[in-house]
PDB file of C-alpha atoms in Angstrom:
ATOM      1  CA  MET A   1     -17.746  14.921   1.021  1.00 36.00           C
ATOM      2  CA  THR A   2     -20.227  12.764   2.756  1.00 38.00           C
ATOM      3  CA  SER A   3     -20.223   9.134   1.745  1.00 40.00           C
ATOM      4  CA  ILE A   4     -22.749   5.790   1.691  1.00 47.00           C
ATOM      5  CA  ASN A   5     -19.934   3.869   1.925  1.00 62.00           C
ATOM      6  CA  PRO A   6     -20.232   1.676   5.119  1.00 62.00           C
ATOM      7  CA  LEU A   7     -16.457   1.522   5.884  1.00 68.00           C
ATOM      8  CA  VAL A   8     -16.706   5.667   6.476  1.00 83.00           C
ATOM      9  CA  ILE A   9     -16.872   6.509   9.962  1.00 82.00           C
ATOM     10  CA  HIS A  10     -15.393  10.221   9.552  1.00 85.00           C
ATOM     11  CA  PRO A  11     -17.087  11.144   6.520  1.00 85.00           C
ATOM     12  CA  ASP A  12     -16.290  15.191   6.678  1.00 85.00           C
ATOM     13  CA  ILE A  13     -12.874  14.854   7.772  1.00 89.00           C
ATOM     14  CA  THR A  14      -9.646  14.152   5.420  1.00 91.00           C
ATOM     15  CA  LEU A  15      -6.919  11.486   6.435  1.00 93.00           C
ATOM     16  CA  THR A  16      -3.561  13.127   5.242  1.00 91.00           C
ATOM     17  CA  LEU A  17      -0.791  10.181   4.416  1.00 92.00           C
ATOM     18  CA  PRO A  18       2.913  10.117   3.310  1.00 91.00           C
ATOM     19  CA  PRO A  19       2.947   7.889   0.034  1.00 93.00           C
ATOM     20  CA  ALA A  20       3.510   4.105   0.514  1.00 96.00           C
ATOM     21  CA  TYR A  21       4.663   1.404  -1.589  1.00 98.00           C
ATOM     22  CA  CYS A  22       2.173  -1.317  -1.460  1.00 98.00           C
ATOM     23  CA  GLY A  23       0.887   0.059   1.642  1.00 97.00           C
ATOM     24  CA  SER A  24      -0.036  -1.942   4.919  1.00 98.00           C
ATOM     25  CA  VAL A  25      -3.692  -3.314   5.423  1.00 98.00           C
ATOM     26  CA  ARG A  26      -3.684  -1.188   8.613  1.00 97.00           C
ATOM     27  CA  ARG A  27      -2.947   2.086   6.115  1.00 97.00           C
ATOM     28  CA  TYR A  28      -6.030   0.725   4.254  1.00 97.00           C
ATOM     29  CA  ALA A  29      -8.354   0.245   7.281  1.00 96.00           C
ATOM     30  CA  ALA A  30      -7.469   3.806   8.475  1.00 95.00           C
ATOM     31  CA  MET A  31      -7.997   5.638   4.715  1.00 95.00           C
ATOM     32  CA  ALA A  32     -11.713   3.425   4.308  1.00 93.00           C
ATOM     33  CA  ALA A  33     -12.634   4.939   7.774  1.00 93.00           C
ATOM     34  CA  PHE A  34     -12.436   8.289   6.193  1.00 91.00           C
ATOM     35  CA  GLY A  35     -14.575  10.622   3.473  1.00 88.00           C
ATOM     36  CA  ASN A  36     -11.280  11.505   1.804  1.00 91.00           C
ATOM     37  CA  ALA A  37      -7.772  10.110   1.880  1.00 92.00           C
ATOM     38  CA  VAL A  38      -4.736  11.868   0.126  1.00 92.00           C
ATOM     39  CA  THR A  39      -1.257  11.476  -0.114  1.00 90.00           C
ATOM     40  CA  ASP A  40       0.959  14.330   1.178  1.00 87.00           C
ATOM     41  CA  SER A  41       4.060  14.164  -1.848  1.00 83.00           C
ATOM     42  CA  SER A  42       5.099  17.495  -0.801  1.00 82.00           C
ATOM     43  CA  ARG A  43       6.783  16.704   2.275  1.00 83.00           C
ATOM     44  CA  ARG A  44      10.532  16.115   2.589  1.00 81.00           C
ATOM     45  CA  PHE A  45      12.056  12.898   1.865  1.00 79.00           C
ATOM     46  CA  ASN A  46      12.800  11.050   5.602  1.00 79.00           C
ATOM     47  CA  LYS A  47      14.688   7.912   5.584  1.00 75.00           C
ATOM     48  CA  ARG A  48      13.342   6.856   8.406  1.00 78.00           C
ATOM     49  CA  GLU A  49      10.031   6.368   6.304  1.00 81.00           C
ATOM     50  CA  LYS A  50      11.095   2.989   4.955  1.00 89.00           C
ATOM     51  CA  ASP A  51       7.103   2.380   3.739  1.00 93.00           C
ATOM     52  CA  THR A  52       7.519   5.062   1.261  1.00 94.00           C
ATOM     53  CA  HIS A  53       9.293   2.561  -0.762  1.00 95.00           C
ATOM     54  CA  ARG A  54       9.424  -0.692   1.311  1.00 97.00           C
ATOM     55  CA  CYS A  55       6.752  -3.229   1.753  1.00 98.00           C
ATOM     56  CA  SER A  56       6.579  -6.836   3.524  1.00 98.00           C
ATOM     57  CA  ILE A  57       4.248  -9.725   2.095  1.00 98.00           C
ATOM     58  CA  SER A  58       4.198 -13.895   3.124  1.00 98.00           C
ATOM     59  CA  GLY A  59       5.404 -16.462   0.917  1.00 96.00           C
ATOM     60  CA  PRO A  60       6.320 -19.878   1.323  1.00 95.00           C
ATOM     61  CA  ASN A  61       9.593 -18.811   3.101  1.00 95.00           C
ATOM     62  CA  GLY A  62       7.612 -16.383   5.260  1.00 96.00           C
ATOM     63  CA  ILE A  63       7.801 -12.580   5.478  1.00 97.00           C
ATOM     64  CA  GLN A  64       9.670 -11.007   2.526  1.00 97.00           C
ATOM     65  CA  ARG A  65      10.520  -7.411   2.490  1.00 97.00           C
ATOM     66  CA  LEU A  66      10.612  -5.885  -0.885  1.00 98.00           C
ATOM     67  CA  THR A  67      12.438  -2.323  -1.435  1.00 97.00           C
ATOM     68  CA  VAL A  68      12.651  -0.112  -4.242  1.00 97.00           C
ATOM     69  CA  PRO A  69      16.021   1.334  -4.914  1.00 96.00           C
ATOM     70  CA  LEU A  70      16.127   4.916  -5.286  1.00 94.00           C
ATOM     71  CA  GLU A  71      17.822   7.116  -6.737  1.00 91.00           C
ATOM     72  CA  LYS A  72      20.842   9.225  -4.381  1.00 84.00           C
ATOM     73  CA  PRO A  73      20.029  12.920  -4.888  1.00 75.00           C
ATOM     74  CA  ALA A  74      22.634  15.712  -4.064  1.00 68.00           C
ATOM     75  CA  GLU A  75      21.435  16.369  -0.678  1.00 73.00           C
ATOM     76  CA  TRP A  76      18.357  13.964   0.753  1.00 67.00           C
ATOM     77  CA  HIS A  77      17.417  16.242   3.662  1.00 68.00           C
ATOM     78  CA  SER A  78      16.278  19.009   1.003  1.00 71.00           C
ATOM     79  CA  THR A  79      14.459  16.700  -1.288  1.00 84.00           C
ATOM     80  CA  ARG A  80      10.706  16.584  -1.245  1.00 87.00           C
ATOM     81  CA  LEU A  81       9.187  12.956  -2.137  1.00 88.00           C
ATOM     82  CA  SER A  82       7.851  14.228  -5.230  1.00 87.00           C
ATOM     83  CA  ASP A  83      11.283  14.890  -6.677  1.00 90.00           C
ATOM     84  CA  VAL A  84      12.850  11.372  -5.680  1.00 91.00           C
ATOM     85  CA  ARG A  85      13.362   8.936  -8.219  1.00 93.00           C
ATOM     86  CA  VAL A  86      13.380   5.098  -9.046  1.00 95.00           C
ATOM     87  CA  SER A  87      16.545   3.459  -9.520  1.00 95.00           C
ATOM     88  CA  THR A  88      17.131   0.664 -12.095  1.00 94.00           C
ATOM     89  CA  HIS A  89      19.251  -1.301 -10.042  1.00 93.00           C
ATOM     90  CA  GLY A  90      19.116  -4.724 -10.385  1.00 94.00           C
ATOM     91  CA  GLU A  91      15.589  -4.479 -12.519  1.00 97.00           C
ATOM     92  CA  TRP A  92      13.893  -4.592  -9.245  1.00 98.00           C
ATOM     93  CA  TRP A  93      10.811  -4.536 -10.852  1.00 98.00           C
ATOM     94  CA  ASN A  94      11.227  -7.969 -12.119  1.00 98.00           C
ATOM     95  CA  VAL A  95      12.437  -9.291  -8.655  1.00 98.00           C
ATOM     96  CA  HIS A  96       9.585  -7.688  -7.092  1.00 98.00           C
ATOM     97  CA  TRP A  97       7.105  -9.234  -9.313  1.00 98.00           C
ATOM     98  CA  ARG A  98       8.507 -12.888  -9.340  1.00 98.00           C
ATOM     99  CA  ALA A  99       8.342 -12.594  -5.371  1.00 98.00           C
ATOM    100  CA  ILE A 100       4.283 -11.398  -5.192  1.00 98.00           C
ATOM    101  CA  SER A 101       3.602 -14.035  -8.196  1.00 98.00           C
ATOM    102  CA  SER A 102       5.375 -16.893  -5.914  1.00 98.00           C
ATOM    103  CA  ALA A 103       4.048 -15.703  -2.720  1.00 98.00           C
ATOM    104  CA  TYR A 104       0.509 -15.366  -4.209  1.00 98.00           C
ATOM    105  CA  GLY A 105       0.053 -17.009  -7.227  1.00 98.00           C
ATOM    106  CA  ARG A 106      -2.064 -20.057  -5.620  1.00 97.00           C
ATOM    107  CA  THR A 107      -4.597 -17.583  -3.894  1.00 98.00           C
ATOM    108  CA  PRO A 108      -8.094 -17.431  -4.772  1.00 97.00           C
ATOM    109  CA  PHE A 109      -8.047 -14.352  -6.357  1.00 98.00           C
ATOM    110  CA  PHE A 110      -4.409 -13.661  -8.091  1.00 98.00           C
ATOM    111  CA  GLU A 111      -5.351 -14.504 -11.289  1.00 97.00           C
ATOM    112  CA  TYR A 112      -8.741 -12.242 -10.815  1.00 97.00           C
ATOM    113  CA  TYR A 113      -6.437  -8.968 -10.137  1.00 98.00           C
ATOM    114  CA  ALA A 114      -2.874  -9.624 -11.516  1.00 98.00           C
ATOM    115  CA  ASP A 115      -3.009  -8.240 -14.610  1.00 98.00           C
ATOM    116  CA  ASP A 116      -4.370  -5.182 -13.459  1.00 98.00           C
ATOM    117  CA  LEU A 117      -1.331  -4.814 -10.569  1.00 98.00           C
ATOM    118  CA  LEU A 118       0.965  -5.586 -13.674  1.00 98.00           C
ATOM    119  CA  PRO A 119       1.609  -2.434 -15.110  1.00 97.00           C
ATOM    120  CA  ALA A 120       3.282  -0.806 -11.937  1.00 98.00           C
ATOM    121  CA  PHE A 121       6.095  -3.594 -12.617  1.00 98.00           C
ATOM    122  CA  SER A 122       6.756  -2.374 -16.044  1.00 96.00           C
ATOM    123  CA  GLY A 123       9.918  -1.109 -15.436  1.00 94.00           C
ATOM    124  CA  LYS A 124       8.967   2.103 -16.798  1.00 95.00           C
ATOM    125  CA  ILE A 125       8.417   4.128 -14.131  1.00 96.00           C
ATOM    126  CA  GLU A 126      10.763   6.519 -13.115  1.00 95.00           C
ATOM    127  CA  SER A 127       9.119   8.468 -10.144  1.00 95.00           C
ATOM    128  CA  LEU A 128       8.471   7.080  -6.905  1.00 95.00           C
ATOM    129  CA  MET A 129       5.209   9.165  -6.199  1.00 95.00           C
ATOM    130  CA  GLU A 130       4.316   7.851  -9.545  1.00 96.00           C
ATOM    131  CA  LEU A 131       4.788   4.301  -8.800  1.00 98.00           C
ATOM    132  CA  ASP A 132       3.355   4.758  -5.144  1.00 97.00           C
ATOM    133  CA  ASP A 133       0.082   6.445  -6.846  1.00 96.00           C
ATOM    134  CA  MET A 134      -0.425   3.587  -9.781  1.00 97.00           C
ATOM    135  CA  ILE A 135      -0.625   0.909  -6.818  1.00 98.00           C
ATOM    136  CA  ASP A 136      -2.541   3.225  -4.463  1.00 98.00           C
ATOM    137  CA  ARG A 137      -5.264   3.787  -7.320  1.00 97.00           C
ATOM    138  CA  PHE A 138      -5.355  -0.194  -7.610  1.00 98.00           C
ATOM    139  CA  CYS A 139      -5.846  -1.264  -4.195  1.00 98.00           C
ATOM    140  CA  ARG A 140      -8.468   1.435  -3.769  1.00 96.00           C
ATOM    141  CA  CYS A 141     -10.325   0.443  -6.691  1.00 96.00           C
ATOM    142  CA  VAL A 142     -10.470  -3.214  -5.283  1.00 96.00           C
ATOM    143  CA  LEU A 143     -10.907  -1.947  -1.974  1.00 96.00           C
ATOM    144  CA  GLY A 144     -13.902   0.560  -2.664  1.00 93.00           C
ATOM    145  CA  ILE A 145     -11.880   3.488  -0.977  1.00 93.00           C
ATOM    146  CA  PRO A 146     -12.637   6.754  -3.416  1.00 90.00           C
ATOM    147  CA  MET A 147      -9.957   8.509  -5.064  1.00 89.00           C
ATOM    148  CA  PRO A 148      -8.216  11.489  -3.144  1.00 86.00           C
ATOM    149  CA  GLY A 149     -10.316  14.618  -3.793  1.00 77.00           C
ATOM    150  CA  GLU A 150      -9.833  18.444  -2.882  1.00 69.00           C
ATOM    151  CA  PHE A 151     -10.280  19.170   0.841  1.00 66.00           C
ATOM    152  CA  PRO A 152     -10.593  22.404   2.940  1.00 64.00           C
ATOM    153  CA  ALA A 153      -7.432  22.712   5.354  1.00 61.00           C
ATOM    154  CA  GLU A 154      -9.637  22.917   8.789  1.00 62.00           C
ATOM    155  CA  THR A 155     -11.251  19.638   7.817  1.00 78.00           C
ATOM    156  CA  ALA A 156      -7.966  17.548   7.423  1.00 82.00           C
ATOM    157  CA  THR A 157      -6.417  15.432  10.143  1.00 85.00           C
ATOM    158  CA  ARG A 158      -3.206  13.116  10.618  1.00 84.00           C
ATOM    159  CA  GLU A 159      -4.736  11.161  13.853  1.00 86.00           C
ATOM    160  CA  LEU A 160      -5.035   7.708  12.380  1.00 87.00           C
ATOM    161  CA  PRO A 161      -8.047   5.846  14.227  1.00 88.00           C
ATOM    162  CA  ALA A 162      -8.060   3.102  16.425  1.00 91.00           C
ATOM    163  CA  ILE A 163      -7.020  -0.012  14.562  1.00 94.00           C
ATOM    164  CA  ILE A 164      -7.207  -3.681  15.604  1.00 95.00           C
ATOM    165  CA  ASP A 165      -5.532  -6.374  13.823  1.00 96.00           C
ATOM    166  CA  THR A 166      -8.531  -8.990  12.639  1.00 96.00           C
ATOM    167  CA  PRO A 167      -7.204 -12.083  11.257  1.00 97.00           C
ATOM    168  CA  TYR A 168      -8.635 -13.388   7.818  1.00 98.00           C
ATOM    169  CA  TYR A 169      -7.212 -16.314   5.533  1.00 98.00           C
ATOM    170  CA  GLN A 170      -3.915 -16.206   4.442  1.00 98.00           C
ATOM    171  CA  ILE A 171      -2.560 -18.993   2.078  1.00 97.00           C
ATOM    172  CA  TRP A 172       0.416 -19.804   3.990  1.00 97.00           C
ATOM    173  CA  ALA A 173      -1.504 -19.626   7.598  1.00 96.00           C
ATOM    174  CA  ASP A 174      -1.267 -23.138   7.846  1.00 96.00           C
ATOM    175  CA  ARG A 175       2.727 -22.998   7.933  1.00 96.00           C
ATOM    176  CA  TYR A 176       3.426 -19.519   9.531  1.00 96.00           C
ATOM    177  CA  GLY A 177       0.262 -18.699  11.400  1.00 97.00           C
ATOM    178  CA  PHE A 178      -1.508 -15.699  10.622  1.00 98.00           C
ATOM    179  CA  ILE A 179       0.368 -12.619  10.049  1.00 97.00           C
ATOM    180  CA  PRO A 180      -1.090  -8.837  10.699  1.00 97.00           C
ATOM    181  CA  ASP A 181      -0.495  -6.039   9.188  1.00 94.00           C
ATOM    182  CA  LEU A 182       1.676  -7.073   5.692  1.00 98.00           C
ATOM    183  CA  SER A 183       1.291  -5.315   2.385  1.00 98.00           C
ATOM    184  CA  VAL A 184      -2.411  -4.860   1.315  1.00 98.00           C
ATOM    185  CA  LEU A 185      -1.849  -6.754  -1.851  1.00 98.00           C
ATOM    186  CA  ASP A 186      -2.179 -10.065   0.907  1.00 98.00           C
ATOM    187  CA  LEU A 187      -5.353  -9.389   2.347  1.00 98.00           C
ATOM    188  CA  ILE A 188      -6.639  -8.196  -1.468  1.00 98.00           C
ATOM    189  CA  PHE A 189      -5.311 -11.673  -3.214  1.00 98.00           C
ATOM    190  CA  ASN A 190      -6.424 -13.586  -0.440  1.00 98.00           C
ATOM    191  CA  MET A 191      -9.969 -12.120   0.321  1.00 98.00           C
ATOM    192  CA  GLY A 192     -10.858 -10.446  -3.041  1.00 98.00           C
ATOM    193  CA  PRO A 193     -14.315  -9.028  -2.816  1.00 96.00           C
ATOM    194  CA  GLU A 194     -14.242  -9.891   1.119  1.00 97.00           C
ATOM    195  CA  ALA A 195     -11.364  -7.537   1.827  1.00 97.00           C
ATOM    196  CA  PRO A 196     -13.621  -4.248   2.776  1.00 95.00           C
ATOM    197  CA  LEU A 197     -15.335  -6.281   5.327  1.00 94.00           C
ATOM    198  CA  ILE A 198     -11.844  -6.892   6.992  1.00 96.00           C
ATOM    199  CA  LEU A 199     -10.853  -3.394   6.769  1.00 95.00           C
ATOM    200  CA  GLN A 200     -14.541  -2.529   8.462  1.00 92.00           C
ATOM    201  CA  ARG A 201     -13.785  -4.558  11.452  1.00 94.00           C
ATOM    202  CA  MET A 202     -10.155  -3.462  12.344  1.00 95.00           C
ATOM    203  CA  VAL A 203     -11.348   0.024  12.895  1.00 91.00           C
ATOM    204  CA  LYS A 204     -12.305   0.931  16.155  1.00 74.00           C
ATOM    205  CA  LYS A 205     -15.825   3.088  16.357  1.00 64.00           C
TER     206      LYS A 205
END
């Protein structure tokens, strides 16, 4: 499980995390520090864990929170994340993509990456985990974080490393100042190939 990736400081440990929709910059900084990072979709749905279907971006009007509507199951408390389904209410995927395009359409790297991310907003995805995983694969690919692999239980941890918010170029900073811990899409579209360097600086060794 060892890695030559310079971001990795715990090459033989697997970090396990709950799923996230367009996960935060801090989340991906933590993931990059481990030799293996996996998403646990077997856990029960917890209404307090909003990151599974909500994220924050920064646009011309400041911070905007995007929420994926979910179909209500018979009983939330007994529903596993792997069984949660996405609602079609309000054609949310079009709303989210317009918001992302408005926020980042003029960033240096939006046009370079947008076509690879767009399929996640097709409206054809029915499972929340499939949606989260598709976006996660895109983010990992851009950031150079390996896809999750199998791991021995004794090498797993849920403990996150110390994270230091590190300012980077944001297109709306002249209006709102630097805003930390937005969706990692903010980092990707603003910084492109330099995004992994920001993640590396954020983890306290």
